[in-house]
Amino acid sequence: MIRFSFALFCLFIGLFLSVQEIRGQDDAWLKKKTVSELEQRLKEIDTELEQLASYHMRTDIGSTGYESESHKQSNVTEWIRIELGEEAPIDQVVLVPTIRRNRESKLQAEGFPLEFRILAGTANTTNIVSTFKEEDPLLPRIAPLVVSFKPVNASWIGIEATVLSKRYWSSKHALQFSEVMVFSGAENVAHGKPVSARSGEYRYNPRHERFLVDGFVPYIIDSAIETTGMPLRFRTQDKYLKVSFTVDLQKPLPVNQINIHSSAKADLIPGDIPNDFGIPIRFRVLGSARPDFNDAVILFEFHRKSAYESGPVIIRRFPQATCQYVRLDILELAKDEFAKRGGFACIIEEFEILSHGKNVAAGKPTTITGWNPSRPPLAPRPLTDECNYYGKILPVKVWMNQLARRHELEAERPLVAADLNRRYARQKRILSIMSWLAVLLGSSTFFIILLSRSMRQRAVFQTREQIAANLHDELGANLHAIRLFSALAKDKLNSEEGNAECSKLVDVVDQINTLTEHAANTTRFCTNMLEAAELYENLPDEIRRTAQRLLADLKYDITMQGEDMLRKLQSSRRVGLLLFYKECLANIIRHSGATEVQTDLTVNGKKICLTVLDNGKGVEEPPPSLKRRARLLKAQLSVESSPDSGSKITLILKL
């Protein structure tokens, strides 16, 4: 029994350690999270992703930013410096990677540095605002890298790369960026500013350093707010048709930037139209405080000389001017590639007028001049509804930050989902182990109970056998010796004939002999009872035999109901009930002087009722021996008695 319990304990310990080993397989940074916390985090990620702008890549031809010279080694220093002009407090730098499609048709960053630092300063100061090492999880990525920091006064910023990444299509290393933005609040103060670099692979093509701050990025604005804008659209056969569009800001405001959005679509691969389709080849933007533009100032002029100088959003910064009216004068229209009869077209999705980074033209009224009024090209406020083909137009800083945030969440989500799946699988394994453990525990418990019961029964049997042996050997031998001495005494007394006292002693010796014989018979009966494997299996027959033996000289009657249930009683109850009945009969024989005895034994589904009646002289109170037997049976005892009608003993035993 002890060995079995020890083996079971060892098995429990082994299963516990195996469960603990399964528990120790989580990633270190996720160990502190519970399953419910991870599930909640996954929901939060999905909810936030639904609210962020999506990656929507351009499919046209355009500038791709800056590319340095190529190097055979990666640990070559390359640097870029952007002159911001006047000092301004800057708080964020955005590095937009050059995007390439690899052989597996997957998009990836090209030439993004592995180790670099960002510097900012003035003519007299230099500050290191951020440093990145190769072990930092920056790659792979296609999203912009947003670097935020405490505001720093700067008239220039620099990017110094010390470990370069390898080009996808060659074994050489280079530094590449599609765009660098430097924000002071909501304004990109680096747009259009002078750029210098340590080297340049292509000085006179779309990878020149001047394209690093032209405002063109590899993406098209595709926000999560889905609403369709109404572009300005018209066609004509006159390439130099003089058409003007005016936006009324409704009050004089300081403006320093204008963004013109083309009707950019990237639905087909390859694209069938350039992303600047419909943008005039030449136009001029004027600002004025008066609606007749008598005091107009030229804010900027645009002349597209190559595809590298245009894109989905044309951004122009200029010295701040206070205006209430802003007008775009078309000087030369672009060719309409889709017209059946040829001709020229103008399609402008949105006309943003910014005042320190805020679009003050949103929702403002627009007017057109120089076009046939019978075919108006405008719906109400089409140029100022803040929408493009894909949805709401976001401010550039917000747009870049949303794309960067999407990258972070899309990098985190697989880790959380994978860890959840591992934990679900682990829980399934633990549940399986615990199920088998429960089965094993139940089986072991059942086996232990059976074994323990068997051992207890064996101990009881051994004790009974020992008691029987002691009764037989010791008490039986002593009683036999008493009988022998009694016989000797009787023989001696019989030899003394004629002596009256001796005759009386002979009678006493006869009584001693009779009692000794009775005690021997009782001892023999107890010995046989203890040696029996099953006591009183047939209780009804035992009751009848007991009555026949003890009430041989009296008139008696026994009635029973439910004998089958009596035979199915537990052994302890069968013995206790029969001993109680014997004690009742013994008390009747010894004390009542009765001549008739009636026994009724009834069994129903819930209780046993034993009633013993006699016609003796009755008893004043229940005998102590009957009380003791009833208490051992946990039964209810009642005695009714009278000198005339005898006694009635009732025992009620609940099943």
XYZ file of C-alpha atoms in Angstrom:
655
model
C 0.000 0.000 0.000
C 2.798 2.413 0.878
C 4.707 1.541 -2.276
C 1.631 2.079 -4.406
C 0.954 5.490 -2.810
C 4.584 6.489 -3.363
C 4.409 5.452 -7.023
C 1.193 7.455 -7.476
C 2.814 10.479 -5.841
C 5.797 10.208 -8.208
C 3.414 10.054 -11.161
C 1.651 13.243 -10.025
C 4.998 15.005 -9.674
C 6.038 13.923 -13.184
C 2.810 15.183 -14.725
C 3.084 18.465 -12.827
C 6.647 19.000 -14.072
C 5.597 18.233 -17.644
C 2.853 20.852 -17.397
C 5.346 23.350 -16.006
C 7.700 22.575 -18.897
C 4.914 23.302 -21.338
C 4.220 26.569 -19.529
C 7.836 27.706 -19.925
C 7.768 27.836 -23.721
C 6.364 31.384 -24.105
C 8.343 34.307 -25.462
C 9.949 36.269 -22.652
C 8.175 39.553 -23.347
C 4.757 37.871 -23.497
C 5.093 35.770 -20.341
C 3.553 38.431 -18.125
C 0.386 38.568 -20.239
C -2.555 36.332 -19.468
C -4.628 34.705 -22.195
C -7.487 37.161 -21.642
C -5.056 40.090 -21.850
C -3.606 38.755 -25.114
C -7.100 38.251 -26.545
C -7.991 41.799 -25.552
C -4.739 43.080 -27.083
C -5.509 41.281 -30.346
C -8.929 42.924 -30.461
C -7.376 46.320 -29.745
C -4.855 45.840 -32.569
C -7.563 44.849 -35.058
C -9.757 47.755 -33.994
C -6.915 50.245 -34.335
C -5.819 48.840 -37.706
C -9.317 49.447 -39.061
C -8.900 53.137 -38.194
C -5.486 53.613 -39.832
C -4.520 54.530 -43.365
C -3.527 51.620 -45.625
C -0.478 51.094 -47.801
C -1.509 51.946 -51.348
C 1.455 51.981 -53.687
C 1.877 54.156 -56.735
C 2.103 52.476 -60.148
C 3.282 55.439 -62.226
C 6.679 56.825 -63.212
C 8.318 59.354 -60.905
C 11.271 60.248 -58.767
C 12.404 57.599 -56.281
C 14.405 59.790 -53.899
C 18.125 59.690 -53.178
C 20.699 56.945 -53.710
C 24.339 57.101 -52.639
C 27.320 55.514 -54.287
C 27.634 51.749 -54.080
C 30.215 50.114 -51.815
C 31.540 46.586 -51.531
C 31.603 46.846 -47.736
C 28.694 47.699 -45.449
C 30.654 49.676 -42.821
C 31.081 52.791 -44.953
C 29.891 56.177 -43.704
C 27.401 58.052 -45.898
C 25.686 61.244 -44.831
C 22.904 63.602 -45.936
C 22.423 67.197 -44.784
C 19.320 69.331 -45.300
C 19.560 73.089 -44.811
C 16.322 74.280 -43.189
C 17.144 77.986 -43.455
C 15.836 79.919 -40.490
C 15.992 78.245 -37.117
C 12.797 76.478 -36.109
C 11.828 74.113 -33.268
C 11.596 70.643 -34.814
C 10.094 67.609 -33.024
C 9.850 64.833 -35.606
C 11.792 63.378 -38.532
C 10.162 60.986 -41.010
C 12.335 58.722 -43.157
C 10.422 57.250 -46.089
C 12.172 54.171 -47.514
C 12.715 53.467 -51.178
C 10.419 50.552 -52.033
C 11.375 47.679 -54.333
C 9.534 44.561 -55.436
C 11.629 41.413 -54.978
C 11.600 38.188 -56.961
C 8.754 36.824 -54.843
C 6.643 39.885 -55.781
C 6.892 41.147 -52.222
C 7.539 44.775 -51.410
C 10.532 45.659 -49.271
C 12.707 48.628 -48.338
C 15.803 49.115 -50.470
C 19.000 50.705 -49.152
C 17.594 51.478 -45.684
C 20.604 51.874 -43.328
C 21.243 49.295 -40.607
C 23.025 51.676 -38.236
C 22.653 55.446 -38.350
C 22.029 58.532 -36.274
C 20.026 61.701 -36.815
C 21.687 65.045 -36.057
C 20.098 68.465 -35.763
C 21.604 71.818 -34.941
C 22.313 75.409 -35.762
C 25.439 77.238 -36.877
C 26.853 76.872 -33.350
C 25.248 73.674 -32.027
C 24.962 70.012 -32.935
C 22.536 67.621 -31.265
C 22.199 63.864 -31.679
C 18.421 63.432 -31.595
C 18.337 59.675 -32.212
C 20.608 56.679 -32.784
C 19.744 53.267 -34.243
C 21.739 50.024 -34.124
C 21.616 46.969 -36.346
C 19.850 44.952 -33.657
C 16.951 47.436 -33.548
C 13.885 45.897 -35.245
C 13.600 48.404 -38.101
C 13.655 45.972 -41.023
C 11.893 44.512 -42.895
C 9.542 47.398 -43.591
C 7.775 49.362 -46.294
C 6.347 51.946 -43.900
C 7.987 55.262 -43.071
C 10.121 55.422 -39.940
C 8.809 58.145 -37.626
C 11.364 59.478 -35.134
C 9.854 61.783 -32.497
C 11.842 63.696 -29.898
C 11.700 66.742 -27.663
C 11.640 69.984 -29.661
C 15.111 71.111 -30.754
C 15.969 74.430 -32.410
C 17.621 73.629 -35.725
C 18.599 75.275 -38.978
C 19.803 71.976 -40.452
C 19.430 68.250 -39.937
C 21.755 65.441 -40.909
C 21.510 61.676 -41.330
C 24.788 59.821 -40.795
C 24.753 56.124 -41.757
C 27.657 53.962 -40.576
C 26.394 50.483 -41.607
C 24.690 50.223 -44.981
C 22.313 47.518 -46.178
C 22.873 45.418 -49.264
C 20.998 46.117 -52.449
C 18.540 43.431 -53.416
C 19.750 43.115 -56.991
C 23.523 43.251 -56.321
C 26.100 42.406 -53.688
C 26.969 46.061 -53.078
C 25.778 48.356 -50.311
C 24.213 51.803 -50.599
C 22.140 54.412 -48.746
C 18.677 55.146 -50.147
C 15.658 57.164 -49.032
C 12.538 58.065 -50.955
C 11.770 61.169 -48.870
C 12.921 62.909 -45.706
C 10.432 65.072 -43.817
C 11.243 67.316 -40.871
C 8.274 68.573 -38.902
C 7.946 71.670 -36.803
C 4.505 71.118 -35.373
C 2.362 70.180 -38.384
C 4.659 71.763 -41.009
C 7.274 69.928 -43.046
C 9.991 72.560 -42.915
C 12.380 70.434 -45.032
C 10.220 70.512 -48.152
C 12.062 71.993 -51.122
C 15.136 72.944 -49.070
C 18.757 72.519 -50.278
C 20.223 69.040 -49.784
C 23.860 67.956 -49.801
C 25.286 64.458 -49.553
C 28.639 62.753 -49.283
C 28.124 60.966 -52.587
C 25.596 60.342 -55.283
C 25.326 57.478 -57.722
C 23.129 59.415 -60.112
C 23.550 63.195 -60.176
C 21.223 63.907 -63.096
C 18.402 61.395 -62.884
C 15.406 60.575 -60.593
C 17.716 59.456 -57.729
C 19.375 62.835 -57.222
C 19.474 64.198 -53.674
C 17.159 67.074 -54.601
C 14.336 64.555 -54.940
C 14.765 63.747 -51.241
C 12.589 66.770 -50.291
C 10.230 67.095 -53.274
C 7.191 65.779 -51.371
C 6.675 62.716 -53.558
C 6.424 59.392 -51.676
C 5.744 55.825 -52.903
C 2.218 55.842 -51.490
C -1.196 57.236 -52.383
C -3.327 58.633 -49.561
C -5.827 55.883 -48.652
C -7.370 56.682 -45.294
C -9.735 54.512 -43.285
C -12.494 57.143 -43.630
C -14.228 56.013 -46.810
C -15.937 58.899 -48.540
C -15.722 59.815 -52.218
C -14.733 63.296 -53.344
C -15.961 65.257 -56.335
C -13.067 66.354 -58.573
C -12.953 69.334 -60.847
C -13.040 67.894 -64.365
C -13.360 69.322 -67.884
C -12.075 68.675 -71.416
C -11.339 71.018 -74.302
C -9.619 71.183 -77.668
C -7.767 74.376 -76.697
C -4.422 73.621 -75.063
C -4.049 77.198 -73.835
C -7.612 77.792 -72.665
C -7.548 80.464 -69.976
C -9.487 79.002 -67.055
C -9.174 80.135 -63.456
C -10.414 78.654 -60.154
C -10.815 80.826 -57.097
C -11.216 79.792 -53.469
C -12.743 82.289 -51.037
C -11.239 81.801 -47.559
C -13.941 84.221 -46.267
C -11.399 86.186 -44.239
C -7.745 87.208 -44.616
C -5.453 84.414 -43.414
C -1.689 83.851 -43.497
C -0.880 81.045 -45.973
C 2.498 79.471 -46.783
C 1.778 76.179 -48.606
C -0.545 74.795 -51.275
C -1.161 71.105 -52.055
C -2.773 70.142 -55.356
C -4.104 66.571 -55.517
C -4.497 64.829 -58.845
C -7.186 62.237 -59.510
C -4.632 59.553 -58.648
C -5.693 55.943 -59.054
C -3.586 52.825 -58.780
C -6.211 50.260 -59.699
C -4.480 48.625 -62.673
C -1.086 46.940 -62.834
C 0.660 48.237 -64.815
C -0.991 51.633 -64.532
C -2.680 52.959 -67.641
C -2.358 56.647 -66.688
C 0.247 58.672 -64.779
C -0.642 59.624 -61.226
C -0.604 63.305 -62.145
C -3.083 62.812 -64.970
C -5.136 65.964 -65.545
C -2.746 68.327 -63.754
C -1.959 71.270 -66.069
C 1.541 71.406 -67.504
C 1.828 75.060 -66.491
C -0.193 77.072 -64.013
C 0.196 80.000 -61.654
C -1.266 80.528 -58.179
C -2.103 84.061 -56.998
C -3.188 85.410 -53.619
C -5.144 88.572 -52.894
C -7.117 90.342 -50.229
C -9.644 91.527 -52.854
C -11.980 89.471 -55.085
C -10.851 91.393 -58.226
C -7.178 90.549 -57.476
C -6.070 94.128 -58.016
C -3.503 93.633 -55.256
C -2.575 90.084 -56.258
C 0.790 88.528 -55.466
C 2.195 85.480 -57.177
C 2.481 82.724 -54.609
C 4.244 80.310 -56.979
C 4.375 79.105 -60.598
C 4.496 75.519 -61.772
C 5.981 74.176 -65.001
C 6.306 70.435 -65.413
C 9.325 69.621 -67.555
C 9.545 65.880 -66.816
C 7.618 63.092 -65.140
C 10.044 63.300 -62.220
C 8.743 66.744 -61.279
C 5.146 65.691 -60.749
C 3.156 63.133 -58.787
C -0.130 62.412 -57.031
C 0.239 65.470 -54.777
C 2.080 68.608 -55.887
C 3.301 70.460 -52.788
C 4.660 73.969 -52.895
C 5.869 76.039 -49.956
C 6.403 79.794 -50.325
C 6.977 82.865 -48.145
C 3.998 83.553 -45.972
C 1.354 85.836 -47.491
C -1.925 87.108 -46.065
C -4.824 86.355 -48.447
C -8.557 85.972 -48.488
C -8.758 84.859 -52.095
C -6.503 82.316 -53.777
C -6.706 81.754 -57.546
C -5.205 79.107 -59.804
C -4.660 80.281 -63.399
C -4.199 77.504 -65.958
C -1.556 78.461 -68.504
C -1.157 75.188 -70.425
C -3.323 72.065 -70.246
C -2.117 68.476 -70.341
C -2.993 66.132 -73.197
C -6.099 63.985 -72.760
C -4.905 60.416 -73.402
C -8.451 59.016 -73.328
C -10.232 61.454 -75.651
C -11.490 59.858 -78.881
C -10.877 63.005 -80.866
C -7.804 64.087 -78.988
C -7.738 67.263 -76.988
C -6.782 68.344 -73.498
C -8.153 67.808 -69.995
C -8.002 69.217 -66.491
C -8.753 66.961 -63.485
C -7.975 68.244 -60.001
C -9.173 66.246 -56.960
C -8.444 68.701 -54.141
C -6.982 72.165 -53.680
C -5.505 72.550 -50.158
C -4.394 75.939 -48.839
C -2.308 75.581 -45.681
C -1.651 78.020 -42.929
C 1.157 76.615 -40.750
C 0.137 73.050 -41.533
C -3.645 73.489 -41.310
C -5.893 73.344 -44.374
C -7.862 76.605 -44.181
C -9.618 75.982 -47.525
C -11.634 72.998 -46.243
C -15.298 73.481 -47.102
C -14.787 76.956 -48.564
C -16.682 78.065 -51.731
C -15.025 77.903 -55.141
C -15.762 79.725 -58.404
C -14.636 79.247 -62.015
C -14.020 81.731 -64.814
C -13.142 81.204 -68.473
C -15.395 78.211 -69.028
C -18.746 77.793 -70.848
C -21.354 78.236 -68.095
C -23.799 75.949 -69.952
C -21.503 73.036 -69.043
C -20.283 73.830 -65.562
C -17.368 71.624 -64.474
C -18.042 72.036 -60.776
C -20.322 70.475 -58.257
C -20.694 72.401 -54.961
C -17.247 72.805 -53.444
C -15.518 69.947 -55.336
C -12.019 71.303 -54.736
C -12.383 71.802 -50.983
C -14.258 68.700 -49.719
C -11.044 67.149 -48.263
C -11.594 63.892 -50.205
C -9.845 61.990 -52.943
C -10.853 58.856 -54.861
C -10.091 56.588 -51.862
C -11.538 58.640 -49.015
C -10.696 61.500 -46.696
C -7.398 63.299 -47.324
C -5.189 63.273 -44.240
C -2.592 65.899 -43.280
C 0.856 64.660 -44.316
C 2.144 64.294 -40.759
C -0.950 62.388 -39.653
C -0.737 60.198 -42.754
C 2.926 59.299 -42.185
C 2.317 58.595 -38.498
C -0.629 56.305 -39.291
C 1.440 54.301 -41.777
C 4.232 53.970 -39.210
C 1.734 52.907 -36.572
C 0.264 50.330 -38.963
C 3.758 48.872 -39.395
C 4.172 48.535 -35.623
C 0.788 46.876 -35.147
C 1.187 44.541 -38.119
C 4.564 43.489 -36.707
C 3.080 42.927 -33.241
C -0.099 41.147 -34.322
C 1.529 37.914 -35.620
C 3.505 37.618 -32.386
C 0.388 38.006 -30.239
C -1.653 35.673 -32.468
C 1.122 33.060 -32.541
C 1.493 33.207 -28.768
C -2.260 32.870 -28.327
C -2.293 29.848 -30.638
C 0.589 28.327 -28.683
C -1.278 28.893 -25.439
C -4.493 27.454 -26.884
C -2.560 24.373 -28.021
C -0.862 24.175 -24.635
C -4.191 24.448 -22.828
C -5.506 21.672 -25.033
C -2.524 19.493 -24.139
C -2.888 20.353 -20.442
C -6.608 19.569 -20.616
C -5.803 16.223 -22.219
C -3.206 15.504 -19.542
C -5.593 16.561 -16.787
C -8.332 14.375 -18.284
C -6.072 11.362 -18.256
C -4.915 12.357 -14.801
C -8.508 12.555 -13.609
C -9.212 9.120 -15.063
C -6.072 7.765 -13.441
C -6.902 9.464 -10.151
C -10.439 8.100 -10.189
C -9.251 4.604 -11.049
C -6.528 4.798 -8.412
C -8.956 6.065 -5.799
C -11.403 3.279 -6.620
C -8.616 0.701 -6.464
C -7.334 2.120 -3.163
C -10.837 2.018 -1.687
C -11.289 -1.588 -2.761
C -7.831 -2.498 -1.508
C -8.376 -0.698 1.787
C -11.757 -2.348 2.261
C -10.278 -5.733 1.471
C -7.460 -5.132 3.929
C -9.911 -4.025 6.640
C -12.072 -7.059 6.050
C -9.002 -9.270 6.169
C -7.976 -7.660 9.449
C -11.492 -8.203 10.830
C -11.420 -11.819 9.737
C -7.996 -12.321 11.279
C -9.177 -10.695 14.536
C -12.277 -12.855 14.605
C -10.233 -15.966 13.971
C -7.850 -14.976 16.745
C -10.725 -14.343 19.167
C -12.330 -17.633 18.171
C -9.060 -19.442 18.695
C -8.605 -17.800 22.094
C -12.155 -18.672 23.116
C -11.696 -22.223 21.959
C -8.258 -22.736 23.447
C -8.422 -20.750 26.663
C -12.037 -20.457 27.720
C -12.973 -23.865 26.313
C -10.098 -25.513 28.135
C -10.966 -23.747 31.386
C -14.613 -24.762 31.158
C -13.596 -28.331 30.440
C -11.324 -28.263 33.508
C -14.211 -26.947 35.643
C -16.388 -29.788 34.431
C -13.691 -32.328 35.307
C -13.218 -30.880 38.803
C -17.003 -30.835 39.211
C -17.220 -34.504 38.255
C -14.459 -35.385 40.709
C -16.197 -33.438 43.458
C -19.471 -35.192 42.709
C -17.826 -38.624 42.795
C -16.238 -37.767 46.153
C -19.535 -36.588 47.584
C -21.380 -39.681 46.315
C -18.931 -41.824 48.217
C -20.103 -40.222 51.421
C -23.490 -41.880 51.545
C -25.986 -40.989 54.259
C -24.607 -37.523 54.795
C -27.394 -34.918 54.234
C -24.975 -32.053 53.672
C -23.140 -34.053 51.037
C -26.447 -34.641 49.255
C -27.029 -30.897 49.126
C -23.529 -30.327 47.761
C -24.186 -32.902 45.061
C -27.127 -30.780 43.917
C -24.893 -27.697 43.865
C -22.234 -29.529 41.884
C -24.916 -30.655 39.415
C -25.940 -27.016 38.932
C -22.305 -26.053 38.410
C -21.963 -28.825 35.855
C -25.145 -27.721 34.064
C -24.004 -24.073 33.894
C -20.571 -25.139 32.725
C -22.121 -27.208 29.957
C -24.264 -24.254 28.947
C -21.224 -21.938 28.974
C -19.306 -24.442 26.845
C -22.144 -24.619 24.331
C -22.305 -20.809 24.218
C -18.538 -20.611 23.726
C -18.766 -23.146 20.937
C -21.545 -21.168 19.300
C -19.566 -17.904 19.511
C -16.530 -19.633 18.063
C -18.533 -20.965 15.162
C -20.095 -17.527 14.654
C -16.712 -15.740 14.553
C -15.239 -18.310 12.196
C -18.095 -17.899 9.725
C -17.144 -16.133 6.470
C -20.545 -14.429 6.221
C -22.610 -13.887 9.359
C -26.329 -14.569 9.177
C -26.607 -14.415 5.405
C -30.155 -15.710 5.779
C -31.398 -13.520 8.600
C -35.042 -14.693 8.584
C -33.941 -18.321 9.084
C -31.520 -17.275 11.830
C -34.351 -15.477 13.654
C -36.564 -18.561 13.442
C -33.747 -20.868 14.671
C -32.976 -18.495 17.551
C -36.647 -18.406 18.626
C -36.905 -22.189 18.321
C -33.835 -22.673 20.496
C -34.574 -20.072 23.183
C -38.406 -20.339 23.316
C -38.639 -24.110 23.191
C -40.692 -24.222 26.452
C -42.956 -21.257 25.486
C -45.677 -20.702 22.975
C -44.441 -18.333 20.264
C -45.347 -17.014 16.808
C -43.227 -15.176 14.207
C -44.486 -13.131 11.240
C -42.202 -11.460 8.694
C -42.727 -9.180 5.707
C -39.930 -8.322 3.210
C -37.651 -11.291 3.809
C -35.737 -10.639 0.562
C -34.727 -7.203 1.791
C -33.631 -8.687 5.134
C -31.243 -11.011 3.293
C -29.715 -8.001 1.474
C -28.937 -5.988 4.619
C -25.360 -5.113 5.474
C -23.570 -7.714 7.569
C -23.178 -5.370 10.557
C -26.905 -4.626 10.606
C -27.851 -8.299 10.255
C -25.653 -9.186 13.252
C -26.871 -6.230 15.330
C -30.541 -6.963 14.597
C -30.211 -10.648 15.503
C -28.290 -9.891 18.711
C -30.964 -7.349 19.694
C -33.651 -9.983 19.119
C -31.707 -12.537 21.180
C -31.374 -10.012 24.001
C -35.141 -9.404 23.893
C -35.866 -13.123 24.172
C -33.262 -13.522 26.935
C -34.900 -10.743 28.979
C -38.334 -12.343 28.481
C -37.080 -15.734 29.654
C -35.199 -14.362 32.670
C -37.517 -11.683 34.025
C -41.031 -11.613 32.547
C -42.416 -15.047 33.452
C -44.283 -15.034 30.114
C -45.838 -18.097 28.514
C -46.501 -16.584 25.073
C -44.302 -14.491 22.767
C -45.304 -12.788 19.481
C -42.638 -11.504 17.039
C -43.473 -9.186 14.088
C -40.740 -8.094 11.661
C -41.703 -5.711 8.826
C -39.448 -4.200 6.162
C -40.413 -1.449 3.726
C -38.297 0.760 1.489
C -37.171 3.132 4.236
C -37.164 1.331 7.602
C -37.255 -1.940 9.513
C -39.744 -2.356 12.366
C -39.222 -5.213 14.896
C -41.916 -5.750 17.531
C -41.693 -8.337 20.312
C -44.754 -8.861 22.618
C -45.123 -11.134 25.673
C -47.816 -11.808 28.267
C -45.492 -11.553 31.239
C -45.432 -9.155 34.142
C -43.799 -6.334 32.209
C -40.868 -4.036 33.035
C -40.753 -0.568 34.517
C -38.133 0.771 32.048
C -36.158 -0.558 29.039
C -33.307 -2.852 30.072
C -29.809 -1.291 29.688
C -28.696 -4.120 27.424
C -31.477 -3.333 24.935
C -30.630 0.376 25.056
C -27.004 -0.415 24.286
C -27.889 -2.653 21.354
C -30.305 -0.024 19.957
C -27.664 2.679 20.300
C -25.105 0.558 18.410
C -27.636 0.074 15.630
C -28.477 3.807 15.644
C -32.099 2.777 15.912
C -35.113 4.083 17.818
C -36.249 1.965 20.800
C -39.584 2.103 22.619
C -40.979 -0.162 25.386
C -44.640 -0.364 26.474
C -45.356 -2.394 29.626
C -48.121 -3.188 32.134
C -48.455 -5.859 34.856
C -51.634 -7.230 33.240
C -50.790 -7.326 29.548
C -47.021 -7.841 29.572
C -44.516 -5.782 27.551
C -44.182 -4.597 23.975
C -40.682 -3.834 22.650
C -40.444 -1.907 19.355
C -37.257 -1.203 17.411
C -37.310 1.064 14.323
C -34.194 0.962 12.172
C -33.863 3.375 9.259
C -32.336 2.001 6.093
